[in-house]
Amino acid sequence: MSDACCYWFTGLSGAGKSTIAGELFPLLRERGQQPFILDGDIIRQGLCRDLGFSEADRAENQRRVAEVAAILLQAGVSPIVAFISPLAAARAEARRIVGAERFFEIYINTPLEVAEARDPKGLYKKVRAGLIQEFTGISSPFEAPEKPDCVVPTVGRTPRECARQIVDELLQTEKE
Ligand code: ADP
């Protein structure tokens, strides 16, 4: 049984965080971990429904999720956090809360043009129509990680390939 770890995804809306999280889930189970996906969209409907998208609210959103991730780790569960997490300082804070030795920052690296063309939730269309303000990558900053534990490009690859890369790079020594 592998030790529980936190897989913290960061990337633009439409980058592929939720999709790759879903692919990573069974791969971690095969390796003896007990994963659990914390998806930004779902957390925002419940635990963080009082929060908006200002810088302060985004930081608080992330802080709460990091605390939840830390609790899951205590229970032996491996959280896969699929949050845009646009700000480097808030990601550093998450690493501190979770514990650096069990925290993997994973950059789901998809260029804005590609994420916008995918537009899986129709959000970019609404942004361009002026219906959504403070949207990451367009009217709100995205600070790409400088030293992530893993960089996952998605263009020209399947979500499955992306999930496999994460396992291959981060769990090399735990494959048995
Ligand atoms: P996010 O959670 O980052 O907002 P989603 O996972 O909801 O993004 O949407 C990503 C979209 O991109 C999906 O429609 C997915 O099918 C598509 N896609 C195409 N190639 C990939 C890939 N290699 N990895 C992840 N998603 C991909």
CSV table of C-alpha atoms in Angstrom, one decimal, residues 11 20 36 70 77 92 94-95 99 107 115 117 131 151 156 173:
chain,number,residue,atom,x,y,z
A,11,GLY,CA,-4.3,25.2,-14.8
A,20,ILE,CA,-7.4,14.0,-16.0
A,36,PHE,CA,-10.7,11.2,-3.6
A,70,ALA,CA,-4.9,17.7,5.0
A,77,VAL,CA,-7.0,9.1,1.6
A,92,ALA,CA,2.5,27.8,-1.6
A,94,ALA,CA,-1.6,25.0,0.3
A,95,ARG,CA,1.7,23.2,0.2
A,99,GLY,CA,2.8,19.3,4.3
A,107,TYR,CA,0.6,21.9,-13.8
A,115,ALA,CA,-8.7,25.9,-23.5
A,117,ALA,CA,-11.5,26.5,-28.2
A,131,LEU,CA,-21.4,38.0,-18.9
A,151,VAL,CA,4.2,19.6,-15.9
A,156,GLY,CA,-2.2,16.3,-28.9
A,173,THR,CA,9.4,4.0,-6.8
